[in-house]
């Protein structure tokens, strides 16, 4: 059976992670989020985690070569499809990924890309109100607040602001994002495999639009 590989693009805070989760639940395709994989490495204090930590906490890109094995290992999982969230972030990573695809994909497998398009103004507003818990739960003070102020609904630990969601770091992350992603978009825009979705709509509506564009609405 042929596989689908979908690469999600979108600025930090565009909601692409949420959409990737919803799509993964609907299709069974496995999500590969390099941000999640790196945070897990940091928590487990692995060698990679120790090397990546300073970059992640500063909102800087982790060196490309540290990510290749992590991504290649994820691609070896058994699945009907994969959804990339947060990789590639620059043209070098795009080339590394294309090389991995050449090695492990079959002729009928399909690779598509999808941009969840959100303005920088909206991103800044969203990220400054995000709160997270070490159990992995994510809240938004306005749109998805915890029941008790500052406390996780799931495990009752204290919520915190991710270091990389602090305003100065958000600005830096956005600048780096735009600088690095432009050549990747230039690459995808030359193909007929680039889908663009308006990310400034309610979550459920964006999800439906994604399913429609992928021809998955009624499957
Ligand atoms: P994210 O959860 O996707 O926002 O990623 C959080 C942080 O992990 C980023 O700010 C980077 O420090 C690091 N990171 C995640 N994915 C990548 C990537 N593809 N290349 C370099 N660094 C990454």
Short mmCIF file of C-alpha atoms and ligand atoms in Angstrom, two decimals:
data_model
loop_
_atom_site.label_atom_id
_atom_site.label_comp_id
_atom_site.label_asym_id
_atom_site.label_seq_id
_atom_site.Cartn_x
_atom_site.Cartn_y
_atom_site.Cartn_z
CA UNK A 1 0.00 0.00 0.00
CA UNK A 2 1.23 3.51 -0.78
CA UNK A 3 2.09 5.98 1.97
CA UNK A 4 1.26 9.66 2.26
CA UNK A 5 3.78 12.05 3.72
CA UNK A 6 2.44 15.45 4.59
CA UNK A 7 4.76 18.26 5.63
CA UNK A 8 3.05 20.91 7.72
CA UNK A 9 4.43 24.44 7.52
CA UNK A 10 3.46 27.42 9.64
CA UNK A 11 5.09 29.93 11.96
CA UNK A 12 5.59 29.04 15.61
CA UNK A 13 2.15 29.46 17.18
CA UNK A 14 0.26 29.03 13.89
CA UNK A 15 -1.60 26.05 15.32
CA UNK A 16 0.00 23.61 12.90
CA UNK A 17 0.79 21.22 15.78
CA UNK A 18 -2.89 21.13 16.79
CA UNK A 19 -3.94 20.54 13.20
CA UNK A 20 -1.29 17.85 12.76
CA UNK A 21 -2.69 16.08 15.87
CA UNK A 22 -6.28 16.26 14.62
CA UNK A 23 -5.28 14.95 11.21
CA UNK A 24 -3.20 12.19 12.77
CA UNK A 25 -6.22 11.08 14.86
CA UNK A 26 -8.45 11.10 11.77
CA UNK A 27 -6.08 9.29 9.38
CA UNK A 28 -3.84 7.22 11.66
CA UNK A 29 -0.80 8.84 10.03
CA UNK A 30 2.02 9.21 12.54
CA UNK A 31 3.05 12.70 13.55
CA UNK A 32 6.75 13.50 13.57
CA UNK A 33 7.29 16.70 15.55
CA UNK A 34 10.96 17.57 15.92
CA UNK A 35 10.06 20.02 18.73
CA UNK A 36 8.38 17.21 20.72
CA UNK A 37 11.19 14.77 19.96
CA UNK A 38 13.80 17.29 21.11
CA UNK A 39 11.90 18.16 24.30
CA UNK A 40 11.66 14.42 25.11
CA UNK A 41 15.43 14.09 24.57
CA UNK A 42 16.01 17.06 26.89
CA UNK A 43 13.77 15.62 29.64
CA UNK A 44 15.50 12.23 29.39
CA UNK A 45 18.89 14.01 29.58
CA UNK A 46 20.24 12.02 26.62
CA UNK A 47 23.44 13.15 24.89
CA UNK A 48 21.38 14.71 22.11
CA UNK A 49 19.10 16.38 24.69
CA UNK A 50 22.09 17.94 26.46
CA UNK A 51 23.48 19.25 23.18
CA UNK A 52 20.10 20.59 22.00
CA UNK A 53 18.89 22.18 25.25
CA UNK A 54 20.64 25.55 24.97
CA UNK A 55 19.31 26.11 21.45
CA UNK A 56 15.73 25.13 22.28
CA UNK A 57 15.60 27.30 25.40
CA UNK A 58 16.92 30.28 23.46
CA UNK A 59 14.45 29.73 20.59
CA UNK A 60 17.36 29.07 18.24
CA UNK A 61 17.48 26.38 15.60
CA UNK A 62 19.22 23.20 16.70
CA UNK A 63 22.09 22.38 14.27
CA UNK A 64 20.79 20.46 11.24
CA UNK A 65 23.08 17.49 11.69
CA UNK A 66 21.71 16.75 15.18
CA UNK A 67 18.28 16.19 13.69
CA UNK A 68 18.97 13.82 10.79
CA UNK A 69 19.17 10.59 12.85
CA UNK A 70 16.19 11.60 14.97
CA UNK A 71 14.03 12.13 11.87
CA UNK A 72 15.36 9.08 9.99
CA UNK A 73 14.57 6.87 13.01
CA UNK A 74 10.99 8.21 13.18
CA UNK A 75 10.48 7.53 9.47
CA UNK A 76 11.29 3.85 10.04
CA UNK A 77 8.14 3.36 12.13
CA UNK A 78 5.40 1.27 10.56
CA UNK A 79 2.64 3.59 9.35
CA UNK A 80 0.37 4.32 6.41
CA UNK A 81 1.53 7.90 6.46
CA UNK A 82 3.53 10.52 8.30
CA UNK A 83 2.82 14.12 9.20
CA UNK A 84 5.84 16.35 9.69
CA UNK A 85 5.43 19.16 12.19
CA UNK A 86 8.37 21.55 12.52
CA UNK A 87 10.70 19.87 10.02
CA UNK A 88 12.13 20.94 7.63
CA UNK A 89 12.76 24.51 8.78
CA UNK A 90 15.42 25.49 6.25
CA UNK A 91 16.61 24.44 2.80
CA UNK A 92 19.41 22.24 4.18
CA UNK A 93 16.85 20.27 6.21
CA UNK A 94 14.59 20.08 3.14
CA UNK A 95 17.48 18.57 1.17
CA UNK A 96 18.30 16.15 4.02
CA UNK A 97 14.65 15.09 4.10
CA UNK A 98 14.48 14.64 0.33
CA UNK A 99 17.54 12.37 0.60
CA UNK A 100 15.84 10.34 3.34
CA UNK A 101 12.72 10.02 1.17
CA UNK A 102 14.80 8.80 -1.74
CA UNK A 103 16.17 6.02 0.44
CA UNK A 104 12.97 4.91 2.14
CA UNK A 105 9.94 5.83 0.00
CA UNK A 106 8.46 3.76 -2.83
CA UNK A 107 7.41 5.03 -6.25
CA UNK A 108 3.70 5.33 -5.42
CA UNK A 109 4.19 7.10 -2.10
CA UNK A 110 2.96 10.65 -2.11
CA UNK A 111 4.70 13.69 -0.55
CA UNK A 112 2.63 16.85 -0.04
CA UNK A 113 3.15 20.09 1.85
CA UNK A 114 0.61 22.25 3.63
CA UNK A 115 0.96 25.78 5.01
CA UNK A 116 -1.21 26.92 7.93
CA UNK A 117 -1.03 30.63 7.18
CA UNK A 118 -1.19 33.05 10.16
CA UNK A 119 0.09 36.65 10.43
CA UNK A 120 2.93 37.55 12.82
CA UNK A 121 0.60 39.86 14.75
CA UNK A 122 -1.78 36.99 15.49
CA UNK A 123 1.10 34.66 16.40
CA UNK A 124 2.49 37.11 18.98
CA UNK A 125 -0.92 37.49 20.56
CA UNK A 126 -1.44 33.71 20.73
CA UNK A 127 1.96 32.69 22.07
CA UNK A 128 2.05 35.27 24.85
CA UNK A 129 -1.11 33.66 26.25
CA UNK A 130 0.00 30.04 25.98
CA UNK A 131 0.60 28.11 29.22
CA UNK A 132 1.99 24.59 29.39
CA UNK A 133 2.38 21.82 31.94
CA UNK A 134 5.26 19.37 32.26
CA UNK A 135 2.72 16.55 31.61
CA UNK A 136 2.36 17.89 28.04
CA UNK A 137 -1.01 19.66 28.43
CA UNK A 138 -1.31 23.01 26.66
CA UNK A 139 -3.70 25.88 27.53
CA UNK A 140 -4.54 29.31 26.17
CA UNK A 141 -5.59 31.93 28.73
CA UNK A 142 -8.44 33.12 26.51
CA UNK A 143 -9.48 30.25 24.25
CA UNK A 144 -8.68 27.19 26.37
CA UNK A 145 -8.10 28.28 29.99
CA UNK A 146 -7.50 25.78 32.80
CA UNK A 147 -10.40 25.31 35.26
CA UNK A 148 -8.26 26.61 38.14
CA UNK A 149 -6.06 29.59 37.38
CA UNK A 150 -2.42 28.56 36.83
CA UNK A 151 -3.00 24.86 37.56
CA UNK A 152 -3.15 21.91 35.13
CA UNK A 153 -6.60 20.27 34.80
CA UNK A 154 -5.02 16.88 34.15
CA UNK A 155 -2.28 16.51 36.79
CA UNK A 156 -2.79 19.62 39.01
CA UNK A 157 0.82 20.78 38.65
CA UNK A 158 1.63 24.48 38.29
CA UNK A 159 1.47 25.79 34.69
CA UNK A 160 4.35 27.73 33.21
CA UNK A 161 5.32 29.80 30.16
CA UNK A 162 7.71 27.95 27.86
CA UNK A 163 11.02 29.84 27.86
CA UNK A 164 10.77 30.11 24.09
CA UNK A 165 7.27 31.70 24.31
CA UNK A 166 8.59 34.80 26.12
CA UNK A 167 8.11 38.00 24.01
CA UNK A 168 11.75 38.71 23.18
CA UNK A 169 12.29 35.13 22.13
CA UNK A 170 9.04 35.03 20.12
CA UNK A 171 10.26 37.97 18.01
CA UNK A 172 13.55 36.20 17.46
CA UNK A 173 11.85 32.91 16.54
CA UNK A 174 9.62 34.66 13.97
CA UNK A 175 12.56 36.45 12.38
CA UNK A 176 14.54 33.22 12.07
CA UNK A 177 11.48 31.35 10.83
CA UNK A 178 10.87 33.76 7.93
CA UNK A 179 14.53 33.98 6.98
CA UNK A 180 14.99 30.24 6.85
CA UNK A 181 11.69 29.06 5.42
CA UNK A 182 11.59 31.32 2.36
CA UNK A 183 13.78 29.10 0.13
CA UNK A 184 11.81 26.05 1.29
CA UNK A 185 8.56 27.71 0.18
CA UNK A 186 10.19 28.74 -3.08
CA UNK A 187 10.96 25.06 -3.63
CA UNK A 188 7.43 23.84 -2.82
CA UNK A 189 5.66 26.60 -4.73
CA UNK A 190 7.23 25.34 -7.95
CA UNK A 191 5.44 22.03 -7.47
CA UNK A 192 1.71 21.24 -7.58
CA UNK A 193 2.00 19.75 -4.09
CA UNK A 194 1.74 22.89 -1.97
CA UNK A 195 -1.57 23.45 -0.14
CA UNK A 196 -2.27 26.78 1.62
CA UNK A 197 -4.87 27.08 4.39
CA UNK A 198 -6.06 30.22 6.21
CA UNK A 199 -4.95 29.54 9.82
CA UNK A 200 -6.91 32.47 11.26
CA UNK A 201 -10.18 30.55 11.55
CA UNK A 202 -11.64 28.36 14.30
CA UNK A 203 -9.71 25.11 14.87
CA UNK A 204 -12.57 22.86 13.67
CA UNK A 205 -13.00 24.86 10.47
CA UNK A 206 -9.31 24.67 9.62
CA UNK A 207 -9.41 20.91 10.21
CA UNK A 208 -12.35 20.48 7.82
CA UNK A 209 -10.63 22.61 5.18
CA UNK A 210 -7.51 20.46 5.46
CA UNK A 211 -9.55 17.25 5.07
CA UNK A 212 -11.31 18.72 2.05
CA UNK A 213 -8.09 19.76 0.36
CA UNK A 214 -6.65 16.29 0.98
CA UNK A 215 -9.82 14.61 -0.29
CA UNK A 216 -10.31 12.99 3.13
CA UNK A 217 -13.51 14.69 4.26
CA UNK A 218 -15.76 11.65 3.94
CA UNK A 219 -13.25 8.87 4.45
P1 LIG B 1 8.61 23.69 18.12
O1 LIG B 1 7.94 22.90 19.19
O2 LIG B 1 8.42 23.08 16.74
O3 LIG B 1 8.25 25.15 18.17
O4 LIG B 1 10.19 23.61 18.38
C1 LIG B 1 10.75 24.08 19.58
C2 LIG B 1 12.23 24.30 19.42
O5 LIG B 1 12.88 23.05 19.06
C3 LIG B 1 12.64 25.26 18.32
O6 LIG B 1 12.59 26.63 18.74
C4 LIG B 1 14.07 24.80 18.03
O7 LIG B 1 14.96 25.23 19.04
C5 LIG B 1 13.95 23.29 18.14
N1 LIG B 1 13.57 22.69 16.85
C6 LIG B 1 12.42 22.01 16.55
N2 LIG B 1 12.42 21.62 15.27
C7 LIG B 1 13.59 22.05 14.74
C8 LIG B 1 14.17 21.98 13.45
N3 LIG B 1 13.53 21.39 12.42
N4 LIG B 1 15.39 22.51 13.27
C9 LIG B 1 16.06 23.10 14.27
N5 LIG B 1 15.57 23.25 15.51
C10 LIG B 1 14.34 22.72 15.75
#
